Amino acid sequence: VIRAGRGGLLTPRLVASRVLAATEDVAPARAESLRIAAEARRRGMPPVAGHALLDLAELALRTGEPERAGQWLAEATGEVPRRDWHPRTLSRLTAVEVLVAVETGRTDLAESVLARSGCPPGRDEHGLGSAQLLFARGFLCLRTGRPSEARAYLRECGRTARALGCVNPAVLPWASHLAAAEVACAAPDTAAHLVAESLTAARSWGAPGTVGAVHLWAGLALSGRAALVHIRTALRLLADMPPRRLYARAVAALASGPFDTGLPQEARRLLDEAVGRDRAFPLTAEVAARLAAPRHSNRSRLSPAQLRVALLAAEGWSNTAISRELSVGVRTVELHLTHTYRALGVNGRSDLPVALGHP
């Protein structure tokens, strides 16, 4: 359609570029949307240009570029003011605005967008735009710690999407996000069913980025060994895919688990394994900085006597030397170190400098 449609057929070309985005053919999808926007402007067709720019905003969200998505959104609403968007697409526009605000850390803006959206009810209220808006509301509630509200919105989103025959998580990943809400609401069995359903749909579609994203959200929703398996699978599938931010989240999830439970050395190993030598993202750099930072908070886990022994051990003192320095028995030094390793979640003496933030 795209090859045959140059110079005309703008609407079929818009649909074709959206399909390319869903199949993760990012470069041609972006290039065609840009061409459509430029051609529509030349021909004096602002609504078509607005749709193409909105497609570009959605594509930027897919590839982990929310700031760029915000720029495309601004151009879209500059081309067509909000009041002039058709009700069928106004919900979609609002949903993208909310997602961009959430992904850029401006949840207050997302709330205000929803408050002033004024999407009118009508015959299109149960269309895909409505489902997208329900998903955006649920996504916002998840990010702001309101799982019960998120569950209600995402369940309704799922009902609407299923009624439309839309089960592809590349279009609307409501099921994997609902799984996270169900876990937060103490419904792990329901969450597991949703994860399985979403993975089946993603594998049927076959796009690796979509399958990887579902594995990532499953890993973030679940716990224990199952979560680790999902996150490792997400890393493998997302490593060379355009959604860079999703890969970064998977890396952070892989490293943060053991870090937050007092295993900094294991976290460091997982981070190195996931990132490799030439792979760097802002989020992974943040995790690396957390791992490298002095762990002064660890010191508060130790008694004064344990801390004195641990600091000397971190400097390389032997147990006998510590015993003489502190005028305690060697057995006492050994007991203090055993309790210290357990409290800090480290394997032994060589881990103490990092765990205690010792130079």
GROMACS .gro file of C-alpha atoms in nm:
model
  359
    1VAL     CA    1   0.000   0.000   0.000
    2ILE     CA    2   0.278   0.241   0.089
    3ARG     CA    3   0.471   0.181  -0.235
    4ALA     CA    4   0.158   0.216  -0.448
    5GLY     CA    5   0.017   0.511  -0.258
    6ARG     CA    6   0.276   0.785  -0.297
    7GLY     CA    7   0.093   1.099  -0.399
    8GLY     CA    8  -0.244   0.974  -0.272
    9LEU     CA    9  -0.425   0.719  -0.056
   10LEU     CA   10  -0.318   0.889   0.266
   11THR     CA   11  -0.556   0.702   0.496
   12PRO     CA   12  -0.455   0.351   0.381
   13ARG     CA   13  -0.092   0.457   0.416
   14LEU     CA   14  -0.160   0.570   0.773
   15VAL     CA   15  -0.301   0.227   0.854
   16ALA     CA   16  -0.005   0.055   0.687
   17SER     CA   17   0.245   0.260   0.890
   18ARG     CA   18   0.062   0.164   1.211
   19VAL     CA   19   0.090  -0.202   1.116
   20LEU     CA   20   0.463  -0.156   1.060
   21ALA     CA   21   0.489  -0.005   1.408
   22ALA     CA   22   0.308  -0.304   1.561
   23THR     CA   23   0.538  -0.547   1.375
   24GLU     CA   24   0.837  -0.350   1.511
   25ASP     CA   25   0.953  -0.227   1.170
   26VAL     CA   26   1.031   0.102   1.336
   27ALA     CA   27   1.240   0.280   1.072
   28PRO     CA   28   0.994   0.242   0.780
   29ALA     CA   29   0.697   0.317   1.009
   30ARG     CA   30   0.859   0.641   1.123
   31ALA     CA   31   0.970   0.739   0.773
   32GLU     CA   32   0.624   0.683   0.625
   33SER     CA   33   0.446   0.875   0.901
   34LEU     CA   34   0.681   1.167   0.844
   35ARG     CA   35   0.612   1.156   0.470
   36ILE     CA   36   0.237   1.144   0.527
   37ALA     CA   37   0.250   1.441   0.766
   38ALA     CA   38   0.455   1.646   0.520
   39GLU     CA   39   0.234   1.555   0.223
   40ALA     CA   40  -0.086   1.624   0.416
   41ARG     CA   41   0.044   1.968   0.511
   42ARG     CA   42   0.128   2.049   0.150
   43ARG     CA   43  -0.220   1.942   0.039
   44GLY     CA   44  -0.393   2.138   0.317
   45MET     CA   45  -0.523   1.835   0.509
   46PRO     CA   46  -0.458   1.912   0.878
   47PRO     CA   47  -0.656   1.614   1.019
   48VAL     CA   48  -0.443   1.366   0.826
   49ALA     CA   49  -0.124   1.545   0.935
   50GLY     CA   50  -0.248   1.536   1.295
   51HIS     CA   51  -0.309   1.160   1.276
   52ALA     CA   52   0.037   1.098   1.133
   53LEU     CA   53   0.196   1.306   1.410
   54LEU     CA   54  -0.005   1.118   1.672
   55ASP     CA   55   0.123   0.792   1.520
   56LEU     CA   56   0.477   0.926   1.557
   57ALA     CA   57   0.410   1.004   1.923
   58GLU     CA   58   0.285   0.650   1.985
   59LEU     CA   59   0.586   0.508   1.803
   60ALA     CA   60   0.821   0.715   2.019
   61LEU     CA   61   0.651   0.571   2.328
   62ARG     CA   62   0.708   0.222   2.190
   63THR     CA   63   1.078   0.289   2.142
   64GLY     CA   64   1.127   0.440   2.488
   65GLU     CA   65   1.147   0.806   2.385
   66PRO     CA   66   0.870   0.976   2.587
   67GLU     CA   67   1.027   1.322   2.558
   68ARG     CA   68   1.026   1.290   2.179
   69ALA     CA   69   0.669   1.160   2.197
   70GLY     CA   70   0.573   1.479   2.380
   71GLN     CA   71   0.718   1.687   2.098
   72TRP     CA   72   0.517   1.498   1.837
   73LEU     CA   73   0.204   1.540   2.049
   74ALA     CA   74   0.258   1.915   2.066
   75GLU     CA   75   0.288   1.923   1.686
   76ALA     CA   76  -0.028   1.712   1.649
   77THR     CA   77  -0.239   1.942   1.865
   78GLY     CA   78  -0.080   2.242   1.694
   79GLU     CA   79  -0.195   2.102   1.362
   80VAL     CA   80  -0.543   2.019   1.492
   81PRO     CA   81  -0.666   2.181   1.817
   82ARG     CA   82  -0.813   1.938   2.070
   83ARG     CA   83  -1.166   2.069   2.016
   84ASP     CA   84  -1.152   1.969   1.648
   85TRP     CA   85  -1.049   1.606   1.696
   86HIS     CA   86  -1.317   1.350   1.613
   87PRO     CA   87  -1.460   1.180   1.926
   88ARG     CA   88  -1.330   0.848   1.797
   89THR     CA   89  -0.971   0.968   1.812
   90LEU     CA   90  -0.993   1.221   2.094
   91SER     CA   91  -0.983   0.936   2.346
   92ARG     CA   92  -0.673   0.798   2.176
   93LEU     CA   93  -0.507   1.140   2.179
   94THR     CA   94  -0.584   1.182   2.550
   95ALA     CA   95  -0.451   0.833   2.628
   96VAL     CA   96  -0.120   0.911   2.458
   97GLU     CA   97  -0.097   1.242   2.645
   98VAL     CA   98  -0.147   1.061   2.975
   99LEU     CA   99   0.111   0.792   2.895
  100VAL     CA  100   0.369   1.051   2.788
  101ALA     CA  101   0.314   1.246   3.111
  102VAL     CA  102   0.350   0.933   3.325
  103GLU     CA  103   0.660   0.811   3.141
  104THR     CA  104   0.828   1.150   3.188
  105GLY     CA  105   0.755   1.146   3.561
  106ARG     CA  106   0.476   1.407   3.553
  107THR     CA  107   0.190   1.217   3.707
  108ASP     CA  108   0.029   1.542   3.821
  109LEU     CA  109   0.010   1.651   3.457
  110ALA     CA  110  -0.143   1.315   3.366
  111GLU     CA  111  -0.413   1.368   3.629
  112SER     CA  112  -0.488   1.717   3.496
  113VAL     CA  113  -0.506   1.589   3.137
  114LEU     CA  114  -0.769   1.338   3.243
  115ALA     CA  115  -0.958   1.599   3.444
  116ARG     CA  116  -0.986   1.837   3.148
  117SER     CA  117  -1.009   1.579   2.870
  118GLY     CA  118  -1.383   1.610   2.831
  119CYS     CA  119  -1.401   1.310   2.595
  120PRO     CA  120  -1.772   1.311   2.505
  121PRO     CA  121  -1.976   0.990   2.532
  122GLY     CA  122  -2.148   0.858   2.225
  123ARG     CA  123  -2.152   0.570   1.985
  124ASP     CA  124  -1.771   0.550   1.992
  125GLU     CA  125  -1.743   0.530   2.370
  126HIS     CA  126  -1.682   0.154   2.353
  127GLY     CA  127  -1.436   0.166   2.066
  128LEU     CA  128  -1.061   0.112   2.070
  129GLY     CA  129  -1.001   0.476   2.170
  130SER     CA  130  -1.208   0.416   2.483
  131ALA     CA  131  -1.005   0.104   2.561
  132GLN     CA  132  -0.682   0.299   2.515
  133LEU     CA  133  -0.804   0.567   2.755
  134LEU     CA  134  -0.903   0.305   3.014
  135PHE     CA  135  -0.556   0.153   2.980
  136ALA     CA  136  -0.393   0.492   3.033
  137ARG     CA  137  -0.601   0.550   3.346
  138GLY     CA  138  -0.504   0.209   3.481
  139PHE     CA  139  -0.138   0.264   3.396
  140LEU     CA  140  -0.142   0.595   3.584
  141CYS     CA  141  -0.304   0.432   3.889
  142LEU     CA  142  -0.041   0.157   3.889
  143ARG     CA  143   0.241   0.410   3.880
  144THR     CA  144   0.088   0.615   4.161
  145GLY     CA  145   0.029   0.324   4.399
  146ARG     CA  146  -0.347   0.276   4.352
  147PRO     CA  147  -0.374  -0.090   4.251
  148SER     CA  148  -0.746  -0.128   4.328
  149GLU     CA  149  -0.834   0.159   4.095
  150ALA     CA  150  -0.589   0.029   3.837
  151ARG     CA  151  -0.753  -0.313   3.849
  152ALA     CA  152  -1.098  -0.165   3.787
  153TYR     CA  153  -0.984   0.041   3.487
  154LEU     CA  154  -0.775  -0.239   3.334
  155ARG     CA  155  -1.051  -0.496   3.375
  156GLU     CA  156  -1.291  -0.267   3.190
  157CYS     CA  157  -1.022  -0.207   2.930
  158GLY     CA  158  -0.993  -0.583   2.880
  159ARG     CA  159  -1.370  -0.626   2.845
  160THR     CA  160  -1.383  -0.350   2.584
  161ALA     CA  161  -1.083  -0.482   2.392
  162ARG     CA  162  -1.215  -0.839   2.390
  163ALA     CA  163  -1.553  -0.719   2.263
  164LEU     CA  164  -1.368  -0.557   1.973
  165GLY     CA  165  -1.167  -0.873   1.908
  166CYS     CA  166  -0.845  -0.695   2.006
  167VAL     CA  167  -0.633  -0.944   2.199
  168ASN     CA  168  -0.291  -0.847   2.062
  169PRO     CA  169  -0.064  -0.704   2.337
  170ALA     CA  170   0.131  -0.521   2.065
  171VAL     CA  171  -0.177  -0.299   2.032
  172LEU     CA  172  -0.291  -0.282   2.394
  173PRO     CA  173  -0.097  -0.463   2.672
  174TRP     CA  174  -0.376  -0.447   2.928
  175ALA     CA  175  -0.353  -0.809   3.050
  176SER     CA  176   0.010  -0.801   3.168
  177HIS     CA  177  -0.048  -0.471   3.350
  178LEU     CA  178  -0.367  -0.605   3.504
  179ALA     CA  179  -0.158  -0.896   3.633
  180ALA     CA  180   0.057  -0.648   3.828
  181ALA     CA  181  -0.256  -0.490   3.976
  182GLU     CA  182  -0.396  -0.832   4.071
  183VAL     CA  183  -0.074  -0.924   4.253
  184ALA     CA  184  -0.086  -0.594   4.442
  185CYS     CA  185  -0.446  -0.676   4.536
  186ALA     CA  186  -0.347  -1.021   4.666
  187ALA     CA  187  -0.483  -1.223   4.372
  188PRO     CA  188  -0.175  -1.415   4.249
  189ASP     CA  189  -0.371  -1.695   4.080
  190THR     CA  190  -0.561  -1.445   3.867
  191ALA     CA  191  -0.232  -1.273   3.784
  192ALA     CA  192  -0.074  -1.601   3.673
  193HIS     CA  193  -0.370  -1.672   3.444
  194LEU     CA  194  -0.343  -1.325   3.289
  195VAL     CA  195   0.032  -1.365   3.234
  196ALA     CA  196  -0.024  -1.697   3.056
  197GLU     CA  197  -0.301  -1.548   2.843
  198SER     CA  198  -0.090  -1.247   2.749
  199LEU     CA  199   0.214  -1.460   2.664
  200THR     CA  200   0.003  -1.683   2.440
  201ALA     CA  201  -0.127  -1.382   2.250
  202ALA     CA  202   0.218  -1.226   2.223
  203ARG     CA  203   0.379  -1.546   2.093
  204SER     CA  204   0.098  -1.584   1.843
  205TRP     CA  205   0.177  -1.235   1.712
  206GLY     CA  206   0.546  -1.324   1.709
  207ALA     CA  207   0.714  -0.983   1.738
  208PRO     CA  208   1.006  -1.031   1.980
  209GLY     CA  209   0.973  -0.688   2.140
  210THR     CA  210   0.611  -0.758   2.226
  211VAL     CA  211   0.693  -1.100   2.373
  212GLY     CA  212   0.984  -0.948   2.567
  213ALA     CA  213   0.765  -0.670   2.705
  214VAL     CA  214   0.508  -0.922   2.832
  215HIS     CA  215   0.786  -1.121   3.000
  216LEU     CA  216   0.915  -0.803   3.161
  217TRP     CA  217   0.578  -0.700   3.304
  218ALA     CA  218   0.525  -1.058   3.423
  219GLY     CA  219   0.862  -1.050   3.598
  220LEU     CA  220   0.778  -0.721   3.765
  221ALA     CA  221   0.437  -0.851   3.876
  222LEU     CA  222   0.543  -1.193   4.005
  223SER     CA  223   0.805  -1.289   4.263
  224GLY     CA  224   1.066  -1.554   4.333
  225ARG     CA  225   1.222  -1.781   4.075
  226ALA     CA  226   0.936  -1.738   3.827
  227ALA     CA  227   0.992  -1.362   3.821
  228LEU     CA  228   1.365  -1.408   3.758
  229VAL     CA  229   1.298  -1.644   3.466
  230HIS     CA  230   1.062  -1.392   3.306
  231ILE     CA  231   1.308  -1.103   3.350
  232ARG     CA  232   1.599  -1.300   3.207
  233THR     CA  233   1.385  -1.394   2.907
  234ALA     CA  234   1.286  -1.029   2.864
  235LEU     CA  235   1.652  -0.927   2.864
  236ARG     CA  236   1.734  -1.178   2.594
  237LEU     CA  237   1.445  -1.070   2.372
  238LEU     CA  238   1.480  -0.694   2.426
  239ALA     CA  239   1.860  -0.669   2.403
  240ASP     CA  240   1.864  -0.561   2.037
  241MET     CA  241   1.513  -0.421   2.006
  242PRO     CA  242   1.417  -0.053   1.973
  243PRO     CA  243   1.234  -0.025   2.312
  244ARG     CA  244   1.555   0.072   2.491
  245ARG     CA  245   1.375   0.187   2.802
  246LEU     CA  246   1.211  -0.155   2.845
  247TYR     CA  247   1.553  -0.319   2.829
  248ALA     CA  248   1.678  -0.075   3.090
  249ARG     CA  249   1.387  -0.160   3.317
  250ALA     CA  250   1.463  -0.529   3.279
  251VAL     CA  251   1.827  -0.468   3.373
  252ALA     CA  252   1.722  -0.261   3.674
  253ALA     CA  253   1.473  -0.528   3.784
  254LEU     CA  254   1.734  -0.801   3.753
  255ALA     CA  255   1.990  -0.611   3.962
  256SER     CA  256   1.761  -0.433   4.208
  257GLY     CA  257   1.608  -0.749   4.354
  258PRO     CA  258   1.923  -0.883   4.519
  259PHE     CA  259   2.048  -0.531   4.589
  260ASP     CA  260   1.738  -0.441   4.788
  261THR     CA  261   1.758  -0.766   4.986
  262GLY     CA  262   2.117  -0.704   5.093
  263LEU     CA  263   2.313  -0.887   4.824
  264PRO     CA  264   2.514  -0.614   4.653
  265GLN     CA  265   2.773  -0.850   4.505
  266GLU     CA  266   2.506  -1.063   4.340
  267ALA     CA  267   2.338  -0.747   4.211
  268ARG     CA  268   2.668  -0.626   4.068
  269ARG     CA  269   2.723  -0.959   3.892
  270LEU     CA  270   2.372  -0.958   3.743
  271LEU     CA  271   2.409  -0.599   3.627
  272ASP     CA  272   2.741  -0.673   3.457
  273GLU     CA  273   2.594  -0.983   3.295
  274ALA     CA  274   2.290  -0.793   3.165
  275VAL     CA  275   2.458  -0.477   3.045
  276GLY     CA  276   2.782  -0.608   2.894
  277ARG     CA  277   3.076  -0.391   2.805
  278ASP     CA  278   2.915  -0.145   2.566
  279ARG     CA  279   2.553  -0.126   2.676
  280ALA     CA  280   2.459   0.180   2.882
  281PHE     CA  281   2.125   0.342   2.959
  282PRO     CA  282   2.034   0.615   3.208
  283LEU     CA  283   1.841   0.367   3.423
  284THR     CA  284   2.119   0.108   3.427
  285ALA     CA  285   2.370   0.381   3.507
  286GLU     CA  286   2.148   0.475   3.802
  287VAL     CA  287   2.148   0.116   3.927
  288ALA     CA  288   2.525   0.095   3.882
  289ALA     CA  289   2.565   0.415   4.082
  290ARG     CA  290   2.354   0.268   4.362
  291LEU     CA  291   2.574  -0.039   4.366
  292ALA     CA  292   2.895   0.163   4.366
  293ALA     CA  293   2.782   0.413   4.629
  294PRO     CA  294   2.903   0.364   4.988
  295ARG     CA  295   2.654   0.151   5.175
  296HIS     CA  296   2.648   0.358   5.494
  297SER     CA  297   2.296   0.234   5.559
  298ASN     CA  298   2.445  -0.114   5.603
  299ARG     CA  299   2.641   0.006   5.903
  300SER     CA  300   2.319   0.073   6.092
  301ARG     CA  301   2.242  -0.301   6.071
  302LEU     CA  302   2.543  -0.381   6.289
  303SER     CA  303   2.603  -0.339   6.660
  304PRO     CA  304   2.890  -0.105   6.756
  305ALA     CA  305   3.111  -0.405   6.840
  306GLN     CA  306   3.030  -0.579   6.510
  307LEU     CA  307   3.099  -0.260   6.316
  308ARG     CA  308   3.440  -0.211   6.480
  309VAL     CA  309   3.541  -0.565   6.388
  310ALA     CA  310   3.398  -0.541   6.035
  311LEU     CA  311   3.576  -0.214   5.954
  312LEU     CA  312   3.912  -0.356   6.057
  313ALA     CA  313   3.843  -0.673   5.857
  314ALA     CA  314   3.753  -0.456   5.558
  315GLU     CA  315   4.098  -0.295   5.587
  316GLY     CA  316   4.259  -0.638   5.561
  317TRP     CA  317   4.336  -0.706   5.928
  318SER     CA  318   4.354  -1.072   6.030
  319ASN     CA  319   4.131  -1.210   6.304
  320THR     CA  320   4.428  -1.236   6.536
  321ALA     CA  321   4.531  -0.875   6.474
  322ILE     CA  322   4.174  -0.755   6.532
  323SER     CA  323   4.162  -0.956   6.853
  324ARG     CA  324   4.473  -0.786   6.984
  325GLU     CA  325   4.367  -0.438   6.871
  326LEU     CA  326   4.025  -0.458   7.038
  327SER     CA  327   4.131  -0.672   7.336
  328VAL     CA  328   3.878  -0.944   7.264
  329GLY     CA  329   3.914  -1.314   7.196
  330VAL     CA  330   3.965  -1.452   6.846
  331ARG     CA  331   3.644  -1.653   6.886
  332THR     CA  332   3.456  -1.329   6.958
  333VAL     CA  333   3.596  -1.175   6.639
  334GLU     CA  334   3.484  -1.480   6.441
  335LEU     CA  335   3.131  -1.463   6.585
  336HIS     CA  336   3.105  -1.090   6.512
  337LEU     CA  337   3.210  -1.148   6.151
  338THR     CA  338   2.967  -1.438   6.106
  339HIS     CA  339   2.679  -1.221   6.229
  340THR     CA  340   2.799  -0.934   6.009
  341TYR     CA  341   2.803  -1.145   5.693
  342ARG     CA  342   2.450  -1.261   5.768
  343ALA     CA  343   2.323  -0.909   5.844
  344LEU     CA  344   2.476  -0.761   5.527
  345GLY     CA  345   2.392  -1.053   5.302
  346VAL     CA  346   2.751  -1.097   5.185
  347ASN     CA  347   2.954  -1.409   5.124
  348GLY     CA  348   3.266  -1.327   5.322
  349ARG     CA  349   3.551  -1.096   5.412
  350SER     CA  350   3.627  -0.984   5.057
  351ASP     CA  351   3.275  -0.836   5.022
  352LEU     CA  352   3.303  -0.611   5.327
  353PRO     CA  353   3.471  -0.305   5.164
  354VAL     CA  354   3.184  -0.263   4.913
  355ALA     CA  355   2.911  -0.351   5.162
  356LEU     CA  356   3.037  -0.099   5.417
  357GLY     CA  357   3.139   0.172   5.173
  358HIS     CA  358   3.496   0.139   5.294
  359PRO     CA  359   3.764   0.303   5.077
   0.00000   0.00000   0.00000
